[in-house]
Coordinates of C-alpha atoms and ligand atoms in Angstrom, one line a residue:
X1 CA 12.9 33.2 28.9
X2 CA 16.0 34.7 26.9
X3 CA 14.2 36.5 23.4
X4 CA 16.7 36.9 20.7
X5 CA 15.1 38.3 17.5
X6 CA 15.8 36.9 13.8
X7 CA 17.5 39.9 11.5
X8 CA 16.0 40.8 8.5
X9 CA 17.8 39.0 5.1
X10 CA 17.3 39.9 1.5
X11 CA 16.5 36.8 -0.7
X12 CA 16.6 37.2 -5.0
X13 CA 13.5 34.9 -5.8
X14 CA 15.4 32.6 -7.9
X15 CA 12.3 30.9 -9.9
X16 CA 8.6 32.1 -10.6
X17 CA 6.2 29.8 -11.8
X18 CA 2.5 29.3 -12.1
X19 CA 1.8 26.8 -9.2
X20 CA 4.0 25.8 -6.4
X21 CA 3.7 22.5 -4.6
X22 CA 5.0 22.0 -1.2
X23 CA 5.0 18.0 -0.3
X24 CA 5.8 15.1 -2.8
X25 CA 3.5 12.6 -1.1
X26 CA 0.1 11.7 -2.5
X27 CA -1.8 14.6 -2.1
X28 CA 1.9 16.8 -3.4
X29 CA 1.6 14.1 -6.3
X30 CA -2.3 14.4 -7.2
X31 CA -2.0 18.3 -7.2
X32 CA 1.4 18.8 -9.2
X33 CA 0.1 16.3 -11.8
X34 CA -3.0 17.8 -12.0
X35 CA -1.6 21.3 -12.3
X36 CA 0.8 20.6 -14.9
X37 CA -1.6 19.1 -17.0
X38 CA -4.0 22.2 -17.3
X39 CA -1.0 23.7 -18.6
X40 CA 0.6 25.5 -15.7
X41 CA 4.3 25.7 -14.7
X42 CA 4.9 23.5 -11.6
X43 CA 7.8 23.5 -8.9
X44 CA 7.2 20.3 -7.0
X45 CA 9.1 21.4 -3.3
X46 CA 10.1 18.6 -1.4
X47 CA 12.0 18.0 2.1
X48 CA 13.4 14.8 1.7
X49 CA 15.2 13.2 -1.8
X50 CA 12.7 11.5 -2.9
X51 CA 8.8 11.4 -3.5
X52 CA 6.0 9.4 -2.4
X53 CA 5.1 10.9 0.9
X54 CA 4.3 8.1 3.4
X55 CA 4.4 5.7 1.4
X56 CA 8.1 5.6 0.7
X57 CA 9.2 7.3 4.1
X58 CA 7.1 5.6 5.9
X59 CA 7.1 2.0 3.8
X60 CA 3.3 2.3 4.1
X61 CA 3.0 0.2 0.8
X62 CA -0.4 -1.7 1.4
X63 CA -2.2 2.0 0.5
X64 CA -5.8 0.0 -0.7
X65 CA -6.3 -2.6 1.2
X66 CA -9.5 -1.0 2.6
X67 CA -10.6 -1.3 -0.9
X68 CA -10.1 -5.1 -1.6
X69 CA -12.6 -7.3 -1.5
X70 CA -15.3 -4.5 -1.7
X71 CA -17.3 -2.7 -4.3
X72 CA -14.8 0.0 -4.5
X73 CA -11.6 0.6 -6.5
X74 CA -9.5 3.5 -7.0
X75 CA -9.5 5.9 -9.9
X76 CA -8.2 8.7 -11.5
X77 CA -4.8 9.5 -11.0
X78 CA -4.0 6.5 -8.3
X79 CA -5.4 4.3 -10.6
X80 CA -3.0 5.7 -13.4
X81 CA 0.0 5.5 -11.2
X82 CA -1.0 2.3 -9.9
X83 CA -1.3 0.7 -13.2
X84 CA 1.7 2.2 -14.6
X85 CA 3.8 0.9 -11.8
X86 CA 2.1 -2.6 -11.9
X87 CA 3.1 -2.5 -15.4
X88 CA 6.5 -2.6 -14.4
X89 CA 7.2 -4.0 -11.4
X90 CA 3.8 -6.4 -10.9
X91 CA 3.0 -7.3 -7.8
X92 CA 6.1 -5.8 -6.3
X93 CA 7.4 -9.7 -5.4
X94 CA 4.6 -10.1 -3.1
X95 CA 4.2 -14.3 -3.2
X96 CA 0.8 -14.2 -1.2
X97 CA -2.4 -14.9 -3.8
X98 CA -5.1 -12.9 -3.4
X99 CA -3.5 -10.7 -1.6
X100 CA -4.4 -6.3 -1.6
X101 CA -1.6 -4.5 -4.2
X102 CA 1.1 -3.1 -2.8
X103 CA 3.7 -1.3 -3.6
X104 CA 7.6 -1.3 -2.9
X105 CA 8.2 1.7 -1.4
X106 CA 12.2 1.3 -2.9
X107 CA 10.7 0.7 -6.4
X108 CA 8.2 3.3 -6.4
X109 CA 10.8 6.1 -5.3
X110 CA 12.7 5.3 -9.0
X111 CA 9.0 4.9 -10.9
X112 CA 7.9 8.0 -9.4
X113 CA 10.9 10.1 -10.5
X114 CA 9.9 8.9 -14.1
X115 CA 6.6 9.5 -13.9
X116 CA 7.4 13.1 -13.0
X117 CA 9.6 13.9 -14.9
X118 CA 7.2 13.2 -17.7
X119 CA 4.8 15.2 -16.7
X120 CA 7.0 18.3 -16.9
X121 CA 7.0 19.2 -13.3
X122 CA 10.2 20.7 -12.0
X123 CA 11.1 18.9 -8.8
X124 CA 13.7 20.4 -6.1
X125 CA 14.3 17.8 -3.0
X126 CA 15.8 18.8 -0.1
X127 CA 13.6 21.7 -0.1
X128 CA 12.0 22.5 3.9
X129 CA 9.5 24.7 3.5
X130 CA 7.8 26.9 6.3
X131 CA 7.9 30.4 6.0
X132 CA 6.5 32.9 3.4
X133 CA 6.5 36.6 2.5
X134 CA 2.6 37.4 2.5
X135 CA 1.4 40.6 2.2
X136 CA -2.5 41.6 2.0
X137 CA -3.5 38.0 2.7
X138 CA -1.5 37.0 -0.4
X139 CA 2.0 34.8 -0.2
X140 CA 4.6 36.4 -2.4
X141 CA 6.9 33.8 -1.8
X142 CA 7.7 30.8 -0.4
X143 CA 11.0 30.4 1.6
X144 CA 12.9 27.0 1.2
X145 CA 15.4 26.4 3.7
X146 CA 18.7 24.8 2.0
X147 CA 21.9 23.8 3.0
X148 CA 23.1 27.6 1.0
X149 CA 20.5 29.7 3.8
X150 CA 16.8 30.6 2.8
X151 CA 16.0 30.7 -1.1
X152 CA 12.9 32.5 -2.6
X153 CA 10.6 31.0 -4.9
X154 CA 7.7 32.7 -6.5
X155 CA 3.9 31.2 -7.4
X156 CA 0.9 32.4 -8.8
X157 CA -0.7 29.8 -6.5
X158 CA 0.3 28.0 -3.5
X159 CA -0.8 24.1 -2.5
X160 CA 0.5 22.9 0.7
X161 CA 0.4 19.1 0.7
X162 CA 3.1 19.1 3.0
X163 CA 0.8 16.5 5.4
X164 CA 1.4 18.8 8.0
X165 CA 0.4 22.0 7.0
X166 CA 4.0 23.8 7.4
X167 CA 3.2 26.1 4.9
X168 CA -0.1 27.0 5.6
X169 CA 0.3 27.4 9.2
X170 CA 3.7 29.6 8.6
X171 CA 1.1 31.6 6.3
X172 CA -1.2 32.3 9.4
X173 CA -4.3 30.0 8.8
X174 CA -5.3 28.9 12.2
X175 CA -5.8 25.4 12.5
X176 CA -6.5 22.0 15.1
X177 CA -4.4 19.7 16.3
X178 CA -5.6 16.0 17.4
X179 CA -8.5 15.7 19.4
X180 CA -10.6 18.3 20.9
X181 CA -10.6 17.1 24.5
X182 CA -6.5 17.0 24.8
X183 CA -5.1 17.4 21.4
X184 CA -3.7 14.2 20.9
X185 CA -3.1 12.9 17.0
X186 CA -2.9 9.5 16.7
X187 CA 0.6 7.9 17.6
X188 CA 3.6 8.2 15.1
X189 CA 4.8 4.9 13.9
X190 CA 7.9 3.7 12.3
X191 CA 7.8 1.2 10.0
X192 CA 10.4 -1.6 9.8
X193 CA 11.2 -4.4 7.7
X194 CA 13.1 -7.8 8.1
X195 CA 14.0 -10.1 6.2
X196 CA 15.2 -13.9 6.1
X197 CA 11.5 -15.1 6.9
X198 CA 10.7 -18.8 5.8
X199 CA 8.5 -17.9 2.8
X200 CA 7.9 -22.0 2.4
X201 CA 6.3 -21.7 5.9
X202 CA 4.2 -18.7 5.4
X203 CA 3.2 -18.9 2.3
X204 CA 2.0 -22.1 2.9
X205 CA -2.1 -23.1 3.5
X206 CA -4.2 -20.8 4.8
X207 CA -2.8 -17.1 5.6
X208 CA -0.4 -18.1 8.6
X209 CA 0.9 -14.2 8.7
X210 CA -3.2 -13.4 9.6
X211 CA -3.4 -15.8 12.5
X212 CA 0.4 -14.7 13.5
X213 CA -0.6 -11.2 13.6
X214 CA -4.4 -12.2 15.5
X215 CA -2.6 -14.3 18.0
X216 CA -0.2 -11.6 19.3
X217 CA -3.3 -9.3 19.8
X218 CA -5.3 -11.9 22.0
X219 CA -1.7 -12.2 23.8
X220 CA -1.1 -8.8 24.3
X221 CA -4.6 -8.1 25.4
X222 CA -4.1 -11.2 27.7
X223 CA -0.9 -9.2 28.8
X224 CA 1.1 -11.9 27.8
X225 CA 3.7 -10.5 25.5
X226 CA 5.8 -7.9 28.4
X227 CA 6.3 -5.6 25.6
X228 CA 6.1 -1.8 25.9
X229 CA 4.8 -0.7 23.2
X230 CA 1.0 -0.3 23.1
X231 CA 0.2 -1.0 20.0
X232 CA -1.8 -4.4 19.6
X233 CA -2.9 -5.7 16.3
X234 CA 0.1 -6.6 13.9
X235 CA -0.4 -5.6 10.1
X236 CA 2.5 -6.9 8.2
X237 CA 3.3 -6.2 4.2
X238 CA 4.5 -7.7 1.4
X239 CA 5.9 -11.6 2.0
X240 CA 8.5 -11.9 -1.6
X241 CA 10.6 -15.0 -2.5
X242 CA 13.8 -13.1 -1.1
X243 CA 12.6 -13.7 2.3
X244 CA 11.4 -10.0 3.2
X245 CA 8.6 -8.9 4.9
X246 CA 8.7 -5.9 3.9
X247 CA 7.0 -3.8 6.6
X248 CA 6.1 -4.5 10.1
X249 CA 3.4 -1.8 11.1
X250 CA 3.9 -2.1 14.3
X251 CA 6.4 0.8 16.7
X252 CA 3.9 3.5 17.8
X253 CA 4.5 6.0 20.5
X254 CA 1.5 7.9 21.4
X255 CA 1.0 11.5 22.7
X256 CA 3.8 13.1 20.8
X257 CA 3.4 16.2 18.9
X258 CA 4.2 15.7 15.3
X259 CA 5.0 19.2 14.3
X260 CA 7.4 19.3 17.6
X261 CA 11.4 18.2 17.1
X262 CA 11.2 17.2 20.9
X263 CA 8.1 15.5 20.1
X264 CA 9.9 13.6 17.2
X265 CA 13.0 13.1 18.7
X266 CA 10.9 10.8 21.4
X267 CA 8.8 9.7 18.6
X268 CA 12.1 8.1 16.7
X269 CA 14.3 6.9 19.4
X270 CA 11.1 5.1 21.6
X271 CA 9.7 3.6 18.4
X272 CA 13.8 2.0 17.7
X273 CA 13.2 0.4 21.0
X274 CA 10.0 -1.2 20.4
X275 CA 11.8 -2.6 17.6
X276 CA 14.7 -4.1 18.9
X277 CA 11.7 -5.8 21.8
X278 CA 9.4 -6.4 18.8
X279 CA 12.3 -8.3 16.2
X280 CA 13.5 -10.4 19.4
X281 CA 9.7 -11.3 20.2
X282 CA 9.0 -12.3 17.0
X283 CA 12.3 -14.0 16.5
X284 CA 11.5 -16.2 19.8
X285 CA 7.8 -16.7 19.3
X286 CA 6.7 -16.4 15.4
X287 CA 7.0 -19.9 13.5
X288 CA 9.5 -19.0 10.4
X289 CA 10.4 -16.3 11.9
X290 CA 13.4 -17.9 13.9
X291 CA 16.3 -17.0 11.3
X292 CA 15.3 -13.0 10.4
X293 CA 17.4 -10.4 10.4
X294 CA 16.0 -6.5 10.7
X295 CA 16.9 -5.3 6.8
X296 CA 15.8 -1.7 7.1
X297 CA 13.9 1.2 9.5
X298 CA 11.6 3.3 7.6
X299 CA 13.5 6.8 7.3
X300 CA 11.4 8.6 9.4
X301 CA 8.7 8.4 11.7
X302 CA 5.2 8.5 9.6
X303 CA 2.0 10.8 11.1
X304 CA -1.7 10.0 10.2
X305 CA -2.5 13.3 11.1
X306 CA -1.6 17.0 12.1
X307 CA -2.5 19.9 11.7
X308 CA -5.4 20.4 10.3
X309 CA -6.2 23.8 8.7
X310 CA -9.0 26.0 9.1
X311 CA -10.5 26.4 5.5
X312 CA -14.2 27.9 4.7
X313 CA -15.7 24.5 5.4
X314 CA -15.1 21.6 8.2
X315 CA -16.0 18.6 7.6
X316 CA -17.7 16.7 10.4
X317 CA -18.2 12.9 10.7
X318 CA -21.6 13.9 11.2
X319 CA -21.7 14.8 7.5
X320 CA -20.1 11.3 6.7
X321 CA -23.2 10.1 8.6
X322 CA -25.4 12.1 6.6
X323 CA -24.8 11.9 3.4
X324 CA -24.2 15.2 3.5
X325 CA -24.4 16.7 -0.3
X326 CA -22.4 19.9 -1.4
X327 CA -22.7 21.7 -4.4
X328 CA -19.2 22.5 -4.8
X329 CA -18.1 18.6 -4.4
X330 CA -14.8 17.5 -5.3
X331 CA -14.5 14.2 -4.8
X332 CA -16.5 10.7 -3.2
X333 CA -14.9 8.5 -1.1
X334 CA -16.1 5.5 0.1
X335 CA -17.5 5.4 4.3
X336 CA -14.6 4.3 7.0
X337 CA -12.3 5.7 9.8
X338 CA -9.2 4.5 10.9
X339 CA -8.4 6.0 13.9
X340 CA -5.6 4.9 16.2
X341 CA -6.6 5.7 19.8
X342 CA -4.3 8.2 20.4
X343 CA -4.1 7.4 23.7
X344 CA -2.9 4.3 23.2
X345 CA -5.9 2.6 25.2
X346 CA -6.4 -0.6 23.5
X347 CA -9.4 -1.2 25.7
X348 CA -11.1 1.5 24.7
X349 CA -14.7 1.6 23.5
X350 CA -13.6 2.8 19.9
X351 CA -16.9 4.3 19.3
X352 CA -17.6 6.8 16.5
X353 CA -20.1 8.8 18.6
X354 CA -18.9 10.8 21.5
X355 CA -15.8 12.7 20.0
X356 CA -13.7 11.3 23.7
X357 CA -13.1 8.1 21.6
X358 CA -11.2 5.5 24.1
X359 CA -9.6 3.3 21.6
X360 CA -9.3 2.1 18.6
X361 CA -12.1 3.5 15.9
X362 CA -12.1 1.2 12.8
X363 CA -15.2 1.1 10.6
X364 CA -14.2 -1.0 7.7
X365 CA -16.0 -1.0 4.0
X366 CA -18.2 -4.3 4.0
X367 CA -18.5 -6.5 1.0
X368 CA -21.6 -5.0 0.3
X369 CA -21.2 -1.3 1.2
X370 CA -21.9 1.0 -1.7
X371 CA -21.8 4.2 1.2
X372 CA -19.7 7.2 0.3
X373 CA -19.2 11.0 1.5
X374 CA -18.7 14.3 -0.3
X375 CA -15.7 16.5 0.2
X376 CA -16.7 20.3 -0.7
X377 CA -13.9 22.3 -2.7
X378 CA -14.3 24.7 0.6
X379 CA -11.8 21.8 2.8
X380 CA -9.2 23.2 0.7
X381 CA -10.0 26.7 0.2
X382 CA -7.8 28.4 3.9
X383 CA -9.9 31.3 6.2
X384 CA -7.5 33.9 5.3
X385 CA -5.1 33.9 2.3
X386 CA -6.1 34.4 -1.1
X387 CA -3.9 32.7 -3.3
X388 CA -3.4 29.1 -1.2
X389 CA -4.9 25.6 -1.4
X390 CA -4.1 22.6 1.2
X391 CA -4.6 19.1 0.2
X392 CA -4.5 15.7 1.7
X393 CA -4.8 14.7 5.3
X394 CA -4.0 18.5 6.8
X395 CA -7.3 19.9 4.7
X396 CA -10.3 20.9 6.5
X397 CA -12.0 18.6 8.8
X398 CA -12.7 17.5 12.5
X399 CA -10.5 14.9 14.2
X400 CA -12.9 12.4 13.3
X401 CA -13.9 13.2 9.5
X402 CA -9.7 13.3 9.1
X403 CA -9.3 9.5 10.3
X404 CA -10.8 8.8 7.0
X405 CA -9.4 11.5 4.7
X406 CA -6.1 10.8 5.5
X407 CA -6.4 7.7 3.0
X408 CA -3.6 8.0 0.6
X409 CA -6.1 7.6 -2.2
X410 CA -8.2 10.2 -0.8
X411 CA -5.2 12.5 -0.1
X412 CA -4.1 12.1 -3.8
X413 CA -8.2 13.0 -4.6
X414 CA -8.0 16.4 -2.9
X415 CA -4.5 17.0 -4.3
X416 CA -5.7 16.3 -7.8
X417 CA -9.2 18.8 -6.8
X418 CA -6.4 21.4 -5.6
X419 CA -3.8 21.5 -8.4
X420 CA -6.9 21.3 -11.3
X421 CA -8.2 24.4 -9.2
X422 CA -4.9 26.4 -9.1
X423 CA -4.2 25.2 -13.0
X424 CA -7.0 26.9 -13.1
X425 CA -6.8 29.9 -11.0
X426 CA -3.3 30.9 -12.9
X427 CA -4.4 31.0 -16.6
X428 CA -7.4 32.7 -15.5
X429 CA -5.9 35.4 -13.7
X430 CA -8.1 34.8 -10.4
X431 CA -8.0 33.2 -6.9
X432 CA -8.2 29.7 -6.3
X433 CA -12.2 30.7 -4.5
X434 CA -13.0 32.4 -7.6
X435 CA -12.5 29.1 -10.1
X436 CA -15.7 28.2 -11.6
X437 CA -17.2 25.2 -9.3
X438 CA -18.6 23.9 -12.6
X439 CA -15.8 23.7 -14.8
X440 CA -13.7 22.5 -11.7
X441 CA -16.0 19.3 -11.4
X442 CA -16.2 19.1 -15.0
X443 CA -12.0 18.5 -15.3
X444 CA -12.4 16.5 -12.4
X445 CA -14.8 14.1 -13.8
X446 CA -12.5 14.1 -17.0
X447 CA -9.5 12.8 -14.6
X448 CA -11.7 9.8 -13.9
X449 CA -12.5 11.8 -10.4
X450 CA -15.6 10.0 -8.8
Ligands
LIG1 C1 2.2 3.9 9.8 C2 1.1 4.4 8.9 C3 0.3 3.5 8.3 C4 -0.7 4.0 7.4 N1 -1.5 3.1 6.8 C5 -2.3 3.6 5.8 C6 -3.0 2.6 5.0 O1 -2.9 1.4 5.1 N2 -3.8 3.1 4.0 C7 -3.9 4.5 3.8 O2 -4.6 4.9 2.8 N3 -3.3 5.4 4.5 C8 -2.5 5.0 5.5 N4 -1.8 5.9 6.3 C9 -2.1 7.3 6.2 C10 -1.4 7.9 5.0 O3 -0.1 7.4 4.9 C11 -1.4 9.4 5.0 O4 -2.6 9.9 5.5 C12 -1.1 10.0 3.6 O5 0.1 9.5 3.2 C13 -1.2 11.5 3.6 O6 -0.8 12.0 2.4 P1 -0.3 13.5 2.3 O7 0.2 13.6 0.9 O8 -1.3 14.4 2.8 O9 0.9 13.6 3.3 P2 2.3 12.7 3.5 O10 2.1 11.3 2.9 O11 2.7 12.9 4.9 O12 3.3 13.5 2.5 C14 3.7 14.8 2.8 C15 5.0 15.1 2.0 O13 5.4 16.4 2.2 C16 6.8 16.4 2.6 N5 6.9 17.5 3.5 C17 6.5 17.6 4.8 N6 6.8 18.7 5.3 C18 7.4 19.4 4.4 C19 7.9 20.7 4.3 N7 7.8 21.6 5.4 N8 8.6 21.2 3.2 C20 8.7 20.4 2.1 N9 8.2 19.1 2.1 C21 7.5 18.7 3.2 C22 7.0 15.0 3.2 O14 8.4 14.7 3.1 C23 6.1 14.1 2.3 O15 6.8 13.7 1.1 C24 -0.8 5.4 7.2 C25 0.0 6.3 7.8 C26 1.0 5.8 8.7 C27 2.0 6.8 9.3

């Protein structure tokens, strides 16, 4: 293979602050809120032009619905931003009563550049981030690639909530991808949304969208549907007034590396097929569906997981099971897993033991569950450099343990543990592993942290 080798550049570091945050989504959110409020001065880095993480770039609006209907509800900062927003923009014109909040992924990208900017937080979009200058196991700074070349940017602490763990990994923390046995994530998905829908029809007695999207999986499992794309069950989002449905969470291709352009180049241009195939289906087959029109493709392909980096703790599904206590607990979070086979095999047996998992693993929160887990500060805390956190779905844990973590509520938990923690770590002139576990939990609890 032809080797060519990079030359060296010299960068000015153009801003130094106290906390740098790569990723705008929740975890990105959680932490540079969390930081800025202890006092700290926060850059908020973030790769696309606007914030919100998956849930604007990949319209998954229906963040809670695990949560309805059960003994749970969110709190601390999601609750704050969820409030706030509802405040505003209601029940984002979803007509259906009774139904989980959720946001619009359009509105939220304008409420969330408010919120922000409230907060104090400086935020730079377009801003890629994977490569650092570390020396001695500490980052001295943070490359962003812009359209100008590489910029510099200097931190006292580091959080990577980029979802992937770009950062981290481009620091040298070792990490996992996907399952042990092949190293499959589950599949990518891109999101789409339609609109022209009867709303009379849908909206009409009983939940007809339910029994739409429970009908197509008893056809596609009886092989009835001759479409490609493996995925079976058929969540769909919010139903307004306007005719929208305003996600379709459906397009998955499976076995693609999500840190891999050739990876996501399959990833997009499959997924686009299975929705041309999916919009004609239901346009053919779905009652009030016969005069829709595809209004808009999420903007990129979305990932449930990564990279997941190698931090002085893993978390194992085993601990989930146990009830596994920690002293240095940042957060509960109520039992489930959500974990797309990432085979695609929809036959599968989806159990939770076993760690081959053929199919689908969903363990939902009953009515009656009061079950959570503990996440220990150590998920965040990486093997080998001394000023860096990671939050949300790339922290520490097995395959397994991450099909529940990755819950945007969660995700926004461990950023809010991470950027109290570097808050923290830069007005007290130590490392993030050095904050005092007890006056980390005691903030935390403040926040409205559970
Ligand atoms: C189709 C789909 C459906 C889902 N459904 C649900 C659901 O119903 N409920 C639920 O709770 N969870 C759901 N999830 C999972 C959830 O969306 C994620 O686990 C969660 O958003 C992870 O949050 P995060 O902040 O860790 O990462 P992300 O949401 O991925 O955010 C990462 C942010 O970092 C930015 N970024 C990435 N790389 C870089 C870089 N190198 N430099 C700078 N910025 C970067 C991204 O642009 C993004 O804004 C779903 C995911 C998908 C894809």
């Amino acid at each position: 293979m032809k080797m060519l080798v990079i030359p060296e550049k010299r960068v000015s570091v153009s801003e130094t602050v106290d906390v740098i945050v790569a990723g705008g989504g929740p975890a990105g959110l959680g932490a540079a809120v969390s930081a800025a409020r202890t006092g700290a001065s926060v850059l908020l880095l973030e790769k696309r032009g606007f914030l919100g993480g998956n849930i604007t770039a990949a319209f998954v609006e229906t963040c809670n619905w695990f949560l309805h209907n059960t003994k749970f509800s969110a709190q601390g900062l999601y609750r704050e931003i969820e409030s706030a927003y509802r405040k505003e923009y209601g029940s984002s014109h979803d007509v259906r009563e009774n139904a989980p909040h959720r946001f619009s992924s359009e509105y939220l990208k304008i409420f969330l550049d408010e919120f922000i900017a409230q907060e104090h937080i400086r935020v730079l979009f377009h801003s890629f981030v994977n490569d650092v200058v570390i020396h001695n196991n500490h980052i001295d700074g943070v490359i962003i690639q812009t359209k100008k070349g590489p910029m510099a940017v200097s931190g006292t602490v580091i959080i990577d909530a980029t979802g992937d763990g770009d950062l981290a990994a481009a620091a040298g923390v070792p990490y996992r991808q996907g399952r042990d046995t092949d190293g499959y994530c589950q599949p990518g998905t891109l999101n789409f949304r339609i609109a022209g829908v009867d709303v009379q029809t849908l909206a009409g007695e009983g939940d007809l969208l339910k029994k739409i999207g429970k009908q197509f999986e008893q056809d596609y499992l009886a092989g009835k549907t001759g479409l490609a794309c493996k995925r079976k069950d058929l969540p769909f989002g919010r139903l307004t007034q306007a005719g929208i449905l305003s996600y379709i969470n459906y397009p998955c291709e499976y076995m693609i590396d999500p840190t891999s352009n050739i990876g996501l180049t399959q990833g997009e241009t499959a997924c686009r097929r299975y929705i041309k195939e999916m919009y004609r289906y239901m346009k053919a087959h779905f009652p009030g569906f016969e005069r829709i029109e595809i209004a808009a493709i999420a903007p990129e392909i979305g990932f449930r997981d990564s990279r997941r980096m190698q931090g002085k703790y893993v978390l194992t599904h085993e601990d989930i099971e146990a009830r596994k206590t920690f002293d240095d607990v940042i957060c509960l979070f109520p039992r489930m897993y959500d974990m797309l086979a990432p085979d695609g095999n929809m036959r599968g047996d989806g159990a939770l033991e076993g760690g081959g998992y053929k199919g689908h693993i969903f363990v939902h929160i009953k009515p009656e569950d009061t079950r959570t887990f503990e996440v220990p500060y150590r998920c965040l805390l990486p093997e080998s450099v001394d000023n860096l956190l990671v939050a949300g779905r790339c922290i520490s844990t097995t395959h397994v343990a991450e099909s529940s973590i990755r819950a945007i509520y969660a995700c926004m938990l461990t950023g809010q543990a991470a950027g109290t923690a570097a808050g923290f770590a830069a007005r007290d002139s130590c490392t993030p592993e050095e904050v005092s576990i007890g006056k980390l939990q005691e903030s935390l609890k403040k926040q409205g942290v559970l």
